[in-house]
């Protein structure tokens, strides 16, 4: 992920319902509304320094901040409530040799105070870099390279769970935001596997997840839960297949094919693929599917489903994607937000017709008010 001096984007993240997105930058933090696209607020470099990660709790006043980049401001213990494990804090180098802070700071913008530290209400500290943070209304999940911590949140935080993981340099993890399900998913100990934890039924203090899904033959490269927590999707480092599993039965629901050549599933080839899940007959299939019975190796390829529609974004520019608000029953939309500062909205129809509806440079959108 290339970075521009001073203005460089270090990470992007949607909030839990994809109505907003957070932008961690060398110059601080910026928060945007998705539709319509507008800046809702910002924290400048003087307030928070350079940021490595930022996570937003719904549309509330709470942000989880992880310092990073060239000049993190809070690279020393700030003195706000020390929650975990309370060992000396140092600046570490992350997997890409970029400085990342081993602490998560909770910023409460509703709290009054002239100094930026007055708005820091909680601090979770570690001895190794924090690679990801996930939040829901009652819990916060903090991901290190080989361990995941779960805390009650935001009132009276206490450690609920601690899970050892396979080497996880990307901090892969997802947390269901639903009130009905408290599912957590992350890479399992076995290569290509997923561990699925029901935080509502798992006893605090458990050190390993009770359910394992053998999803792939190579290491997992990305994983995501749908909002109700009924389906988990994953892809491997090979990047050719996306597999979806039922979180209740653990059975594979469908296998979707991006292509035949390896790729990192973060748009390193500049293509966003759209698949149909409710009516999989809309997805494209190989012409060989009409031939009939074929060998087992070719059969796996023939049985795969291909995207019903696709569109391109700037090549080599990582992006995050979400479905937009539907304008009609027959027209849907996808939002793509890229680290190069561009915003893309495409509309598509069930027959695979896909067209760009909106384009903007979100880094050029300014709001004079503080967050």
XYZ file of C-alpha atoms in Angstrom:
371
model
C 0.000 0.000 0.000
C 1.744 3.173 -1.203
C 1.484 6.309 0.881
C 1.661 9.954 -0.081
C 3.779 12.220 2.152
C 1.721 14.095 4.755
C -1.573 13.131 3.141
C -1.035 9.391 2.952
C -3.886 7.032 3.839
C -2.669 4.244 6.125
C -5.968 2.343 6.504
C -9.688 2.471 5.703
C -12.599 0.941 7.597
C -16.395 1.043 7.402
C -18.496 1.351 10.537
C -20.755 -1.577 11.467
C -23.605 -0.792 9.025
C -21.389 0.665 6.245
C -23.100 4.059 6.494
C -19.789 5.764 7.370
C -16.106 5.087 6.821
C -12.993 6.051 8.760
C -9.730 7.103 7.189
C -6.497 6.781 9.210
C -3.831 9.065 7.795
C -0.385 10.500 8.295
C -2.232 13.736 9.077
C -4.714 12.280 11.590
C -8.244 10.902 11.183
C -11.119 11.740 8.867
C -14.700 10.446 9.151
C -17.050 10.378 6.151
C -20.706 9.700 5.526
C -21.107 7.312 2.582
C -24.405 8.369 0.986
C -24.345 11.219 0.359
C -20.558 11.439 0.475
C -19.512 14.149 2.923
C -16.927 14.634 5.636
C -18.533 14.356 9.061
C -15.456 15.334 11.041
C -11.732 15.062 11.496
C -8.982 14.870 14.093
C -5.898 16.686 12.902
C -2.227 15.825 13.337
C -1.845 18.190 16.277
C -4.587 16.328 18.156
C -3.682 12.685 17.481
C -0.506 12.556 15.387
C -0.206 10.083 12.535
C -2.631 7.167 12.711
C -2.239 3.517 11.758
C -5.789 2.288 12.441
C -9.140 3.767 13.385
C -12.416 1.972 14.139
C -15.782 3.699 14.598
C -18.576 2.410 16.864
C -21.732 2.733 14.742
C -22.389 6.499 14.431
C -21.495 7.290 18.027
C -18.918 9.591 19.604
C -16.501 6.696 20.304
C -13.452 5.918 18.170
C -10.730 3.319 18.680
C -7.347 4.757 17.666
C -4.044 2.995 17.024
C -1.040 5.198 16.348
C 1.151 4.455 13.355
C 2.892 6.007 10.397
C 5.831 8.377 10.684
C 4.865 10.464 13.731
C 2.429 8.832 16.175
C 1.630 11.231 18.999
C 0.700 8.698 21.664
C 3.767 6.464 21.462
C 4.121 6.579 25.219
C 1.629 5.594 27.910
C -0.864 8.441 28.157
C -1.982 7.729 31.696
C -5.675 7.108 30.966
C -7.167 3.886 32.362
C -4.668 1.089 31.751
C -6.675 -2.032 30.995
C -4.373 -4.757 29.657
C -1.785 -6.262 30.424
C -0.041 -3.169 31.822
C 3.548 -3.872 30.702
C 5.978 -1.142 29.541
C 4.831 0.386 26.261
C 7.289 0.732 23.380
C 7.063 1.607 19.703
C 7.203 -1.540 17.527
C 7.726 -2.244 13.860
C 4.790 -3.947 12.185
C 4.841 -6.634 9.465
C 5.593 -4.093 6.723
C 8.339 -2.490 8.836
C 6.073 0.483 9.502
C 5.994 1.849 13.040
C 2.819 0.766 14.840
C 1.864 1.358 18.444
C 1.016 -1.553 20.763
C -1.938 0.309 22.283
C -5.586 1.012 21.497
C -6.864 4.390 22.692
C -10.587 5.115 22.983
C -11.480 8.674 21.969
C -14.762 10.105 23.281
C -15.562 13.205 21.281
C -18.498 14.065 23.548
C -16.150 14.547 26.482
C -15.268 18.165 27.203
C -11.665 19.309 27.441
C -9.190 21.625 25.759
C -6.338 19.111 25.529
C -6.618 16.079 23.253
C -5.737 13.777 26.160
C -8.913 14.919 27.914
C -10.888 13.017 25.279
C -8.940 9.775 25.725
C -11.071 7.746 28.109
C -9.575 4.231 27.869
C -6.282 2.634 26.949
C -5.565 -1.014 26.167
C -1.808 -1.629 26.119
C 0.294 -4.532 24.891
C 3.930 -5.371 24.219
C 3.402 -6.115 20.521
C 1.791 -4.132 17.686
C -1.984 -3.993 17.384
C -2.976 -5.117 13.876
C -6.771 -4.744 13.987
C -9.635 -3.588 16.210
C -13.305 -4.582 15.984
C -16.134 -3.145 18.074
C -19.802 -3.845 18.784
C -22.148 -2.213 21.267
C -20.987 -4.397 24.169
C -17.495 -5.673 23.241
C -14.159 -4.674 21.750
C -11.818 -7.142 20.024
C -8.092 -6.400 19.689
C -5.964 -8.447 17.291
C -2.226 -9.053 17.646
C -0.138 -11.204 15.322
C -0.618 -14.430 17.316
C -3.338 -13.574 19.817
C -6.800 -12.045 20.042
C -8.237 -10.330 23.138
C -11.932 -9.722 23.804
C -13.073 -7.167 26.408
C -16.412 -5.979 27.691
C -17.009 -2.446 26.411
C -17.467 0.457 26.921
C -18.552 0.443 30.590
C -16.144 -1.128 33.119
C -13.979 -2.956 30.564
C -12.622 -6.344 31.629
C -10.945 -9.123 29.706
C -13.446 -11.832 28.744
C -11.482 -14.032 26.335
C -7.982 -14.583 25.024
C -7.439 -16.721 21.900
C -4.127 -17.943 20.499
C -4.071 -17.948 16.690
C -2.020 -19.111 13.766
C 0.482 -16.482 12.580
C -1.843 -13.671 11.502
C 0.267 -10.812 10.070
C -2.755 -9.067 8.506
C -4.779 -9.113 11.733
C -7.627 -11.010 10.061
C -10.761 -11.057 12.189
C -14.436 -10.140 11.995
C -17.057 -9.498 14.649
C -20.814 -9.696 14.096
C -22.568 -6.422 15.085
C -26.016 -8.041 15.420
C -27.864 -7.900 18.730
C -28.993 -11.500 18.175
C -25.565 -13.052 17.456
C -22.174 -12.457 19.075
C -19.985 -14.310 16.584
C -16.246 -13.831 16.216
C -14.270 -15.395 13.347
C -10.500 -15.545 12.773
C -7.887 -17.869 11.190
C -7.604 -21.261 12.888
C -4.411 -23.068 13.898
C -4.587 -25.384 10.882
C -3.566 -23.885 7.529
C -6.644 -22.627 5.672
C -9.042 -23.095 8.582
C -11.376 -20.660 10.334
C -12.251 -20.561 14.017
C -15.780 -19.466 14.850
C -16.629 -18.431 18.406
C -20.054 -17.653 19.834
C -19.091 -15.122 22.506
C -22.558 -15.349 24.066
C -22.269 -19.054 24.878
C -18.508 -19.490 25.297
C -17.379 -19.486 28.902
C -15.013 -16.594 29.790
C -11.446 -17.802 30.118
C -11.710 -20.282 27.235
C -8.418 -20.332 25.348
C -9.524 -21.947 22.071
C -12.530 -21.666 19.787
C -15.034 -24.549 19.885
C -15.800 -24.659 16.138
C -13.361 -25.052 13.251
C -14.204 -24.759 9.548
C -11.691 -26.240 7.082
C -12.203 -23.595 4.426
C -9.087 -23.697 2.226
C -5.876 -25.596 1.498
C -3.654 -22.508 1.731
C -3.570 -19.736 4.342
C -6.657 -17.568 4.730
C -6.232 -14.110 3.161
C -9.549 -12.471 4.095
C -12.650 -13.298 6.098
C -15.981 -11.555 6.654
C -19.337 -12.150 8.363
C -22.613 -10.836 7.011
C -24.464 -8.410 9.293
C -26.930 -10.956 10.742
C -24.039 -13.356 11.435
C -25.613 -16.213 9.476
C -22.901 -16.540 6.788
C -19.105 -16.313 6.823
C -17.127 -15.741 3.607
C -13.409 -16.364 3.166
C -10.684 -16.513 0.541
C -7.184 -17.942 0.593
C -3.857 -16.403 -0.392
C -4.244 -17.973 -3.831
C -7.176 -15.621 -4.355
C -9.099 -17.584 -6.993
C -12.035 -18.834 -4.880
C -14.397 -17.334 -2.294
C -16.215 -19.857 -0.132
C -19.305 -19.169 1.972
C -20.321 -21.222 5.012
C -23.426 -21.370 7.183
C -22.378 -20.277 10.683
C -24.949 -22.537 12.327
C -24.397 -25.831 10.471
C -20.799 -25.022 9.367
C -21.715 -26.431 5.946
C -20.390 -24.884 2.741
C -23.159 -22.962 1.000
C -21.535 -21.942 -2.254
C -18.170 -21.578 -3.972
C -17.542 -18.452 -6.044
C -14.697 -18.040 -8.516
C -12.912 -14.729 -9.033
C -10.657 -16.065 -11.789
C -7.989 -18.651 -12.561
C -4.827 -16.614 -11.967
C -3.633 -15.934 -8.381
C -4.409 -12.505 -6.915
C -4.529 -10.777 -3.570
C -8.213 -10.270 -2.759
C -7.791 -6.597 -2.048
C -8.140 -5.380 -5.609
C -4.456 -5.660 -6.532
C -5.740 -6.250 -10.081
C -8.166 -3.333 -9.872
C -11.351 -5.378 -10.345
C -14.371 -5.555 -8.032
C -16.500 -8.686 -8.569
C -20.224 -8.863 -7.689
C -21.917 -12.212 -7.021
C -25.564 -13.153 -6.451
C -26.222 -15.189 -3.306
C -30.007 -15.315 -2.922
C -30.466 -16.436 -6.525
C -27.175 -18.031 -7.582
C -28.626 -18.783 -11.037
C -27.774 -15.168 -11.873
C -24.038 -15.899 -11.585
C -22.126 -16.840 -14.702
C -20.925 -20.413 -15.184
C -18.414 -22.096 -17.430
C -19.650 -23.169 -20.873
C -18.322 -26.639 -19.993
C -21.158 -26.963 -17.452
C -23.459 -27.881 -20.356
C -21.220 -30.749 -21.462
C -22.186 -33.064 -18.622
C -20.063 -35.235 -16.370
C -16.320 -34.474 -16.434
C -13.280 -35.483 -14.378
C -12.993 -34.483 -10.687
C -10.382 -31.764 -11.192
C -12.139 -30.153 -14.162
C -15.461 -30.719 -12.432
C -14.490 -28.451 -9.543
C -13.765 -25.690 -12.053
C -16.937 -26.300 -14.055
C -19.137 -26.298 -10.947
C -17.799 -22.939 -9.771
C -19.840 -19.777 -10.127
C -18.434 -16.584 -11.637
C -19.429 -12.998 -10.897
C -22.600 -11.678 -12.500
C -21.015 -8.213 -12.808
C -17.691 -6.462 -12.228
C -16.063 -3.059 -12.475
C -12.558 -1.643 -12.183
C -10.899 0.743 -9.753
C -7.310 2.088 -9.907
C -4.968 -0.904 -10.194
C -2.656 -1.615 -7.226
C -4.839 0.623 -5.041
C -6.345 -1.375 -2.170
C -9.993 -0.610 -1.500
C -12.895 -1.489 0.770
C -16.332 -2.245 -0.669
C -19.922 -2.275 0.539
C -23.375 -2.463 -0.986
C -25.084 0.902 -1.265
C -28.683 1.898 -0.713
C -31.003 0.345 -3.294
C -32.724 2.839 -5.576
C -35.188 0.197 -6.835
C -35.863 -3.543 -6.691
C -34.148 -4.061 -10.033
C -31.115 -1.800 -9.489
C -28.469 -2.289 -6.800
C -25.239 -0.463 -6.077
C -21.735 -1.072 -4.765
C -19.447 1.493 -3.132
C -15.662 1.197 -3.463
C -13.357 3.438 -1.412
C -9.668 3.349 -2.343
C -6.505 4.305 -0.470
C -5.573 6.661 -3.309
C -8.398 8.924 -2.097
C -10.999 8.020 -4.710
C -14.679 7.135 -4.162
C -16.570 4.989 -6.687
C -20.253 4.071 -6.881
C -21.481 1.569 -9.466
C -25.041 0.445 -10.102
C -25.816 -2.994 -11.505
C -28.839 -4.994 -12.591
C -29.604 -8.731 -12.238
C -28.659 -9.290 -15.897
C -25.076 -8.130 -15.152
C -25.245 -4.626 -16.605
C -22.923 -2.411 -14.503
C -22.295 1.342 -14.835
C -20.578 4.020 -12.802
C -23.013 6.400 -11.138
C -20.656 8.523 -9.030
C -16.971 9.338 -8.685
C -15.258 11.698 -6.264
C -11.961 12.328 -4.498
C -12.930 12.115 -0.833
C -9.622 13.571 0.356
C -10.578 16.826 -1.387
C -13.842 17.072 0.551
C -13.340 19.264 3.603
C -15.365 20.152 6.664
C -14.365 23.198 8.669
C -15.755 21.800 11.915
C -13.929 19.432 14.226
C -15.325 15.945 14.736
